[in-house]
Short mmCIF file of C-alpha atoms and ligand atoms in Angstrom, two decimals:
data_model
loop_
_atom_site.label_atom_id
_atom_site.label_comp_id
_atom_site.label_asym_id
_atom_site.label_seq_id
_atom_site.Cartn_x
_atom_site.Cartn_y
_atom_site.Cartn_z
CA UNK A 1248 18.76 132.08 108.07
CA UNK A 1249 20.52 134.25 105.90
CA UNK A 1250 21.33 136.90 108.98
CA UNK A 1251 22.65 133.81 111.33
CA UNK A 1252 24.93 132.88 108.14
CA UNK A 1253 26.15 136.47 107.64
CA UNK A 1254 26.31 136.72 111.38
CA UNK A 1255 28.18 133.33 111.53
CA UNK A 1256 30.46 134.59 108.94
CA UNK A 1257 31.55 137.39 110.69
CA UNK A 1258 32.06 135.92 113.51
CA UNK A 1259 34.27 133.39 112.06
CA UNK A 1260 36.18 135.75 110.20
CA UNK A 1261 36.63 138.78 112.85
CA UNK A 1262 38.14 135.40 115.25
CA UNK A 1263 40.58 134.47 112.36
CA UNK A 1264 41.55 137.64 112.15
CA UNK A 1265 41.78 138.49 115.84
CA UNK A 1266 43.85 135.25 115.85
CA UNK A 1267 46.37 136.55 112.79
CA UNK A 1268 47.04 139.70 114.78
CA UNK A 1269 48.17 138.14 117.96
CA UNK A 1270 50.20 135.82 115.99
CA UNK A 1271 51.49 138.80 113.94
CA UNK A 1272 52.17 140.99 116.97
CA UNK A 1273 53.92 138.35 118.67
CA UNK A 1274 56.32 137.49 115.82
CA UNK A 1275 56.60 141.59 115.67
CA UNK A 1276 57.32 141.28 119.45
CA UNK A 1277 59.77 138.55 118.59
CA UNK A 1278 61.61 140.56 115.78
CA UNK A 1279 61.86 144.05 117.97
CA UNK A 1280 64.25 141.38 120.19
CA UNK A 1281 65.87 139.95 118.07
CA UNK A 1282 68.67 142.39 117.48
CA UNK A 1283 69.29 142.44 121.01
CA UNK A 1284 69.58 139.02 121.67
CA UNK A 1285 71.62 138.52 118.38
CA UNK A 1286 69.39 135.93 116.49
CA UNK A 1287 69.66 137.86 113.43
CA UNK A 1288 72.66 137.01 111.10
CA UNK A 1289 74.27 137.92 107.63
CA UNK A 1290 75.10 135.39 104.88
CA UNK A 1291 77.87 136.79 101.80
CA UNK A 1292 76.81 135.53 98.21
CA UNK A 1293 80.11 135.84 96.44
CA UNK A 1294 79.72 137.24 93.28
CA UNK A 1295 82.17 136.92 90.55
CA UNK A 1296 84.31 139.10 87.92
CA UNK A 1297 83.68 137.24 84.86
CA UNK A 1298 87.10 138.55 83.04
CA UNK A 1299 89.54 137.28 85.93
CA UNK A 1300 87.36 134.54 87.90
CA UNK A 1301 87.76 136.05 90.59
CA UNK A 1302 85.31 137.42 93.39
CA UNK A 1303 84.79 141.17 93.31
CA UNK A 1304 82.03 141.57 95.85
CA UNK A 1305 79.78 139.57 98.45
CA UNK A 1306 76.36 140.53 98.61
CA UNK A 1307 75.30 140.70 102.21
CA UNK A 1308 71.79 138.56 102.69
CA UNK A 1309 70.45 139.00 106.18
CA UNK A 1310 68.56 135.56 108.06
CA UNK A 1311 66.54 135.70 111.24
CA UNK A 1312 67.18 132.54 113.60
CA UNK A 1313 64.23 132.44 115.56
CA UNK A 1314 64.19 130.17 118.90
CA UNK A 1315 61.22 127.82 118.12
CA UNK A 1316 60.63 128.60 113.83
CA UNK A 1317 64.50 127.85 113.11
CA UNK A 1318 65.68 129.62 109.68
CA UNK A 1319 63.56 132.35 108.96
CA UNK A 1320 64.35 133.64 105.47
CA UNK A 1321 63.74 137.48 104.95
CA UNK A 1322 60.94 137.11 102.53
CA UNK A 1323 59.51 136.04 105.56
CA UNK A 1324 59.96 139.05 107.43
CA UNK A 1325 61.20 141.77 105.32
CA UNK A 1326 57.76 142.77 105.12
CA UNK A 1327 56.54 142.72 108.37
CA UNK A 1328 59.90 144.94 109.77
CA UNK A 1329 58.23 147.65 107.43
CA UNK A 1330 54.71 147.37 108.63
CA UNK A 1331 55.98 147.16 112.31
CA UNK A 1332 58.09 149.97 111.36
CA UNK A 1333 61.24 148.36 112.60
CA UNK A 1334 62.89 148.55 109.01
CA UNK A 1335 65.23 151.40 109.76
CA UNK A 1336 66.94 149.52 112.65
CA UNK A 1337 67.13 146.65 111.17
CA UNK A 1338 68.65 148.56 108.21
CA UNK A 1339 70.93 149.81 110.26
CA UNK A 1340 72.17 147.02 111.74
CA UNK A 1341 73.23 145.08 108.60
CA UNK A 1342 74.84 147.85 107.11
CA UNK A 1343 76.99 148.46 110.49
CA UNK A 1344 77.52 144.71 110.34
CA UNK A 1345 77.96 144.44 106.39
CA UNK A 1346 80.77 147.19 106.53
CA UNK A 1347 82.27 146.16 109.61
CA UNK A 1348 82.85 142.82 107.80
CA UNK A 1349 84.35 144.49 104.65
CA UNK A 1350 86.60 146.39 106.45
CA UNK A 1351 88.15 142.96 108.47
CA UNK A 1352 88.27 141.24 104.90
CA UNK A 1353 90.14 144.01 103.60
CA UNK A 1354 92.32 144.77 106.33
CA UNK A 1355 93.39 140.75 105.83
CA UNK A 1356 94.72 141.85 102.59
CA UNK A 1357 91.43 141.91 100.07
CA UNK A 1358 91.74 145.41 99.29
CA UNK A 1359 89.63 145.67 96.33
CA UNK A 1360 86.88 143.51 97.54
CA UNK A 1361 83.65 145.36 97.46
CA UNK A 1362 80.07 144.92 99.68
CA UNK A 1363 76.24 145.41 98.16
CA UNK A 1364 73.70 145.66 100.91
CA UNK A 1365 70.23 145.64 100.18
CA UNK A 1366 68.03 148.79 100.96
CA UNK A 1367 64.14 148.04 101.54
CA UNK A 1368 61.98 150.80 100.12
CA UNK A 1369 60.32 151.98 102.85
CA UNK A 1370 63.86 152.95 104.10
CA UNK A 1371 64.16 154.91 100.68
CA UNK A 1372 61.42 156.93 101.96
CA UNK A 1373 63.07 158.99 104.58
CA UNK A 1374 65.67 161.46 102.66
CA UNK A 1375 68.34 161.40 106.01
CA UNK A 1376 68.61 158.04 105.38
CA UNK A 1377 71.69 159.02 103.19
CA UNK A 1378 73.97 161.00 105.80
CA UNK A 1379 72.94 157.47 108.27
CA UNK A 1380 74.23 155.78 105.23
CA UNK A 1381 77.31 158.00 104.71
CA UNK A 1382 78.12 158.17 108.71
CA UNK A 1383 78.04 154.58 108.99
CA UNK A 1384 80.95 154.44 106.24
CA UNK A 1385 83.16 157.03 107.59
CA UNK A 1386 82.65 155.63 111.57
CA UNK A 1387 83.67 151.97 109.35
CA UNK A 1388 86.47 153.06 107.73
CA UNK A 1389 85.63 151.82 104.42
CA UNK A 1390 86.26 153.56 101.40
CA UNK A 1391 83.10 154.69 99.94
CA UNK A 1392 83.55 153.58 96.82
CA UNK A 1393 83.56 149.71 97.93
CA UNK A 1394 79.80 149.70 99.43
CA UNK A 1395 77.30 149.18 96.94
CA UNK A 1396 73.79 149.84 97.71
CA UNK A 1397 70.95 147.88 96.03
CA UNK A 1398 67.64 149.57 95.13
CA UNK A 1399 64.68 147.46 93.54
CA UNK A 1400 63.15 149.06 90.35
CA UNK A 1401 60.04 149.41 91.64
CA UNK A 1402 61.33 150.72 95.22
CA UNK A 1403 63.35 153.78 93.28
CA UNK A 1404 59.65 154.03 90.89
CA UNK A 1405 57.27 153.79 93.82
CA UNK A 1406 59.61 157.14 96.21
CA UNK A 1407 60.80 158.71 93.46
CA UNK A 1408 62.00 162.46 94.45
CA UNK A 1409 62.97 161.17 97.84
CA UNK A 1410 64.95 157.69 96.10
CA UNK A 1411 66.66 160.26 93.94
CA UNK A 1412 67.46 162.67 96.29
CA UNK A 1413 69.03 159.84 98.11
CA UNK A 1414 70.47 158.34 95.35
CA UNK A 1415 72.15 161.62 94.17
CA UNK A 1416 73.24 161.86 97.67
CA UNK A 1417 75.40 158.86 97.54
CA UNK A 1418 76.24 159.32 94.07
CA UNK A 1419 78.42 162.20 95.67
CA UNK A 1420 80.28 160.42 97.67
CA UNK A 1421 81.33 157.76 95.59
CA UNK A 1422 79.51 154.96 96.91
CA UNK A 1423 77.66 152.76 94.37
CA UNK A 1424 74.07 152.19 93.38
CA UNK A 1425 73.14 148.97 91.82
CA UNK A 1426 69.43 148.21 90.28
CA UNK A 1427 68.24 145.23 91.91
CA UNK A 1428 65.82 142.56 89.90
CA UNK A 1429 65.79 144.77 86.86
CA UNK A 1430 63.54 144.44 83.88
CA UNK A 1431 60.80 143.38 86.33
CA UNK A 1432 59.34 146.86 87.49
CA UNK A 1433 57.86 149.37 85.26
CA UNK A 1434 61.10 151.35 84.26
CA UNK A 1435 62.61 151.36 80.99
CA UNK A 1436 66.34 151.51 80.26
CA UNK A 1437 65.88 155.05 79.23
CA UNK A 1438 65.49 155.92 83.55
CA UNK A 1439 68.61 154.99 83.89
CA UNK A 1440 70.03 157.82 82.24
CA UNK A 1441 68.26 160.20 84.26
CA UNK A 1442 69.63 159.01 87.86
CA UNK A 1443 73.39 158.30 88.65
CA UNK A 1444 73.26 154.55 88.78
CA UNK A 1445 76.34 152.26 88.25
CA UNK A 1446 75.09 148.78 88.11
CA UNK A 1447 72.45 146.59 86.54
CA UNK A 1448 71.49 143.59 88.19
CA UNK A 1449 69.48 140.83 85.86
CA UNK A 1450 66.52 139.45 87.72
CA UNK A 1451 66.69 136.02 87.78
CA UNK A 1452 63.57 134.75 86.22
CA UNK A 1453 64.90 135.81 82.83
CA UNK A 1454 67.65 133.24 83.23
CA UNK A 1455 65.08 130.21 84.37
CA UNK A 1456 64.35 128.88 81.44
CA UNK A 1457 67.22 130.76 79.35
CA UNK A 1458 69.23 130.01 77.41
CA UNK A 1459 66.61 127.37 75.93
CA UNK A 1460 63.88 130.05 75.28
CA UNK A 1461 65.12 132.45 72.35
CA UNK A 1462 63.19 135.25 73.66
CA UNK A 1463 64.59 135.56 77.20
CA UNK A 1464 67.66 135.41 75.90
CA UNK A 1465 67.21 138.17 73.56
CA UNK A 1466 65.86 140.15 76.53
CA UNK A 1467 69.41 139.32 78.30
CA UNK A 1468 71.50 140.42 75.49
CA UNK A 1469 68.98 143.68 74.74
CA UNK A 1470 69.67 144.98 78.75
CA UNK A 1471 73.19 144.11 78.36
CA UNK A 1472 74.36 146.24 74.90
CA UNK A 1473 71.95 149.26 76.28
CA UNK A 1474 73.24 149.02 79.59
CA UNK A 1475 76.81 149.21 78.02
CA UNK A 1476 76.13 151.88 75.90
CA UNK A 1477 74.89 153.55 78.91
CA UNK A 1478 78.51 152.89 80.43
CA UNK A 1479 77.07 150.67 83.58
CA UNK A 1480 77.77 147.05 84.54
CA UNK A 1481 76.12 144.30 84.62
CA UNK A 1482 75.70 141.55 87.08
CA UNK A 1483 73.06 138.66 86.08
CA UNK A 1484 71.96 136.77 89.19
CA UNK A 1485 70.48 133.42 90.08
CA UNK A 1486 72.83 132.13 87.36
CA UNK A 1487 72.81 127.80 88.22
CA UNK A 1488 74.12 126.30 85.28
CA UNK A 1489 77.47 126.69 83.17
CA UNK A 1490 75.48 126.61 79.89
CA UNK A 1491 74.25 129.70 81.34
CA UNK A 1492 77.36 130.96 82.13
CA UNK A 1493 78.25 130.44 78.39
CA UNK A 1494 75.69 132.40 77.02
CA UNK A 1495 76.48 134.99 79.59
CA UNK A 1496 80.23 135.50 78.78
CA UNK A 1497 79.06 135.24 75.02
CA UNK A 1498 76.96 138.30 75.67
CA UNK A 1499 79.64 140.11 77.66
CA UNK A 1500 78.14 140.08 81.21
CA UNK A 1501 80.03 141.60 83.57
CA UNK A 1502 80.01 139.76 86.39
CA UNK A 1503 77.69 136.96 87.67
CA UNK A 1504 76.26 135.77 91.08
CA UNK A 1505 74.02 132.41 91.46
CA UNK A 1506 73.99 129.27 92.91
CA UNK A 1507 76.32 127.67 90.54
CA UNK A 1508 79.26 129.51 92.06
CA UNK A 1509 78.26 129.64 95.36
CA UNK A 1510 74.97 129.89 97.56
CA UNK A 1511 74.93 132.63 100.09
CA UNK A 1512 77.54 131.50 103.14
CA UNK A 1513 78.86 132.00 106.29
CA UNK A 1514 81.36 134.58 107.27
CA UNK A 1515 83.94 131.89 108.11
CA UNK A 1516 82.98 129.89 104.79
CA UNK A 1517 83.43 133.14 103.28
CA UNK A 1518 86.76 134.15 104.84
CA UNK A 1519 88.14 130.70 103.28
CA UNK A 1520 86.73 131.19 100.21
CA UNK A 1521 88.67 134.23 99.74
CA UNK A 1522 92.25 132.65 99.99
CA UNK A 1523 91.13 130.36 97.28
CA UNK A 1524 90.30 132.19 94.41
CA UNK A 1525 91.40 130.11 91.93
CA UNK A 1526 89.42 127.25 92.31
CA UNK A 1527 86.46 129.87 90.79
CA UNK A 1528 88.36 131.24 88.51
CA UNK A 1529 89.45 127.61 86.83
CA UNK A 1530 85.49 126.79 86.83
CA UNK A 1531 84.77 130.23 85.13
CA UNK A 1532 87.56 129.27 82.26
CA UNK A 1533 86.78 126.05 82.09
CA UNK A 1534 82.79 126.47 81.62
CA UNK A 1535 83.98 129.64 78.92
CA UNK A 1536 86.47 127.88 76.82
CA UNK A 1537 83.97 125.57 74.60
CA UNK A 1538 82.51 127.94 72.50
CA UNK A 1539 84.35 131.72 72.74
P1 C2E B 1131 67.79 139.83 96.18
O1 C2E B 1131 68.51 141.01 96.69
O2 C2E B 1131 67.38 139.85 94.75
O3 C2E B 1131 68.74 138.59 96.51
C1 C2E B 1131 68.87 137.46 95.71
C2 C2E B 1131 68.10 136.29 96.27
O4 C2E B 1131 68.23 135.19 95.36
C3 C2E B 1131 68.64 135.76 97.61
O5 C2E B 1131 67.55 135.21 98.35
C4 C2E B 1131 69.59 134.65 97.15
O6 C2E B 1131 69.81 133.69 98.16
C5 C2E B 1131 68.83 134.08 95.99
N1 C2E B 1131 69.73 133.46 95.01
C6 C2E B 1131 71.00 133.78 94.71
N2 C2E B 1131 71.50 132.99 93.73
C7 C2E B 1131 70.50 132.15 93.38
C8 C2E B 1131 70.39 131.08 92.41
O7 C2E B 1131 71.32 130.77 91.67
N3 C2E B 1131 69.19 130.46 92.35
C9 C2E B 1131 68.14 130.78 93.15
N4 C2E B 1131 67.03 130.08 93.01
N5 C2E B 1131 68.21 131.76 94.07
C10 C2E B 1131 69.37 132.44 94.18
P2 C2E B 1131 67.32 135.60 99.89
O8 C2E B 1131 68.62 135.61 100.62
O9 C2E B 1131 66.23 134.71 100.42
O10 C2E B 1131 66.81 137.09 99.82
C11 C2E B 1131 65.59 137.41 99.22
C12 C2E B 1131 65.40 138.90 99.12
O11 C2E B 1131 65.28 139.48 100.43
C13 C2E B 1131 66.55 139.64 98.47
O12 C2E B 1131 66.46 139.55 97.07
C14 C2E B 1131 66.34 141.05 99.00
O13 C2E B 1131 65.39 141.72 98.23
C15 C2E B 1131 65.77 140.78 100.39
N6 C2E B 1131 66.85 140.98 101.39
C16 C2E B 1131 67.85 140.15 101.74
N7 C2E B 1131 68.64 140.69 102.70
C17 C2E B 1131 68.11 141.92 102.95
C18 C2E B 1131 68.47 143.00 103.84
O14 C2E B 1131 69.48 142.95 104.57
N8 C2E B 1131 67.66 144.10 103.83
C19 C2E B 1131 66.58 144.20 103.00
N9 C2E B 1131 65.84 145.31 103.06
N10 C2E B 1131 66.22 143.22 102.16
C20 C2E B 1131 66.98 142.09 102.13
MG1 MG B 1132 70.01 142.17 96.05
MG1 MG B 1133 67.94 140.54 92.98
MG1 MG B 1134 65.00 139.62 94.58
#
C-alpha cells in the first residue's frame, strides 16, 4: 500500500508540476512578445522635494498588459524575465523608454526634472551592462546627471565586485545611484561609505506603522542623521499619510514619494501634473506648518 501511495504521490506531483511548466513557459512565451506587440507600459511615481513642494523626479514603474490576465504588476513577472533570461531586454527597453520620456519632459521646459529606473539584479551581474547604460544616455540626449539608477541592498550585497564595478562605472559619469528598500538587506550604513552612492531610499515597511511605534521611528531618524553625515539624500517611500509627512520634515527627509502625493500614473497624467506644481507644494506646506 505504501508503494501505490508513494507511487500515487509522484504521480500526482510530477503532473502538477508538468502542468506549472507549461503554464510557466507559456506566460514566458507570452512575455518574449510582449515588447513587440507593445503590451508592456511605464507608469511615473512623482516624487517630491520636500524644501520647495515641488517634484524633482518620477520614478519609472514598468506594468505588463497582458491580453486575457489584464494588469499584470511586475512582482508578477519581474522574476520570471530573470529566470527566462529575458531581463536584459526588458531592461533595456524601459530605460530607452524612461529616458526618452525625460528628455520630452525636459525639452517642454522641466529642465531640472530628474528619472530613477529600477535595475533588477541579475542585470547587475553582467559588468557591460554599464557602457549599455551609458550609450543609452548619450543616443537620449539626457544629461547624465538626471538618470538615477536604483539598486536593492541585497542586489548590490548578493554581485558585489561586478555591482561595484558597475556602480563605479556610472559614478564616473555623473549619473546617480540610489539604494532602493534600504535597511531591509544585510548592509549596514557603514557600506555606504565604501561605494559611490548618492541616495538613500527608506523602505516602506518602516513607515507602516510609524510614526505610532517609537522604535520605527527611531530607526527613520537613525538612517537619516548617518546618511547626512555621510553627505547623501534621502528619499522615504510609501509615505500615505500627512502625519507621516510631519514626522518626516521634522526629521529632515529629503524628499518623499508615496501614495499620499500621488500613486504611480500615466505619462499624460504625468505631463499635467507637471504644469501644476503648486497644488503639491500647498499640500506639502500645509501638512508641515502645525508643528515646525
Ligand atoms: P520599488 O522600486 O521599491 O517601487 C516602489 C513600489 O511601491 C511600487 O510598486 C509602488 O507602486 C509602490 N508604492 C509607492 N508608493 C506607495 C505607497 O504610498 N503605499 C504603498 N502601499 N505602495 C507604494 P510596483 O510598481 O508594483 O513595483 C514593485 C517593485 O517592482 C519595485 O519596487 C521594483 O523593485 C520592481 N520594479 C518596478 N519596475 C521595474 C523595472 O522597470 N525593472 C525592474 N527590474 N524592476 C522593477
Ligand atoms: Mg525603486
Ligand atoms: Mg523601494
Ligand atoms: Mg520595493
Amino acid at each position: 500500500a505504501k508503494t501505490t501511495v508513494g507511487r500515487d504521490v509522484c504521480l500526482y506531483f510530477s503532473k502538477e508540476m508538468n502542468q506549472r511548466s507549461k503554464t510557466q513557459l507559456r506566460m514566458e512565451g507570452q512575455l518574449h512578445r510582449a515588447i513587440e506587440r507593445g503590451e508592456l507600459f511605464l507608469e511615473y511615481q512623482p516624487v517630491v522635494d520636500m524644501s520647495t513642494g515641488r517634484i524633482s523626479s518620477f520614478e519609472a514603474l514598468i506594468r505588463w498588459r497582458h491580453p486575457e490576465l489584464g494588469l499584470v504588476t511586475p512582482d508578477n513577472f519581474i522574476p520570471m524575465a530573470e529566470n527566462a533570461g529575458l531581463i536584459e531586454s526588458i531592461g533595456d527597453w524601459v530605460l530607452e523608454n524612461a529616458c526618452r520620456q525625460l528628455k520630452a519632459w525636459q525639452t517642454r521646459g522641466h529642465d531640472h526634472l530628474s528619472m530613477a529606473i529600477n535595475l533588477s539584479p541579475v542585470q547587475l551581474r553582467k559588468a557591460e551592462l554599464a557602457e549599455n547604460i551609458v550609450s543609452i544616455v548619450e543616443q537620449t540626449g539626457i544629461s547624465p546627471g538626471s538618470l538615477t539608477i536604483e539598486i536593492t541592498e541585497s542586489a548590490l550585497i548578493q554581485n558585489l565586485d561586478t555591482a561595484v564595478s558597475i556602480i563605479d562605472r556610472l559614478s564616473s559619469v555623473g549619473i546617480r545611484v540610489s539604494l532602493d528598500d534600504f535597511g531591509t538587506g544585510y548592509s549596514s550604513l557603514s557600506y555606504l561609505k565604501r561605494f559611490p552612492i548618492d541616495i538613500v531610499k527608506i523602505d516602506r515597511s518602516f513607515l507602516q506603522d510609524f510614526p505610532s511605534h517609537a522604535h520605527d521611528t527611531a530607526i527613520i531618524s537613525a538612517i537619516i542623521a548617518m546618511a547626512h553625515s555621510l553627505g547623501l539624500h534621502v528619499i522615504a517611500e510609501g509615505v500615505e499619510t500627512e502625519e507621516q509627512l510631519k514626522v518626516l520634515q521634522n526629521l529632515k527627509c529629503d524628499e518623499i514619494q508615496g501614495y499620499l502625493f500621488s500613486r504611480p500614473i500615466s505619462r499624460e497624467q504625468a505631463t499635467a501634473l507637471l504644469s501644476s506644481p503648486s497644488n503639491i507644494r500647498r499640500q506639502v506646506w500645509a501638512a508641515g506648518s502645525n508643528d515646525k
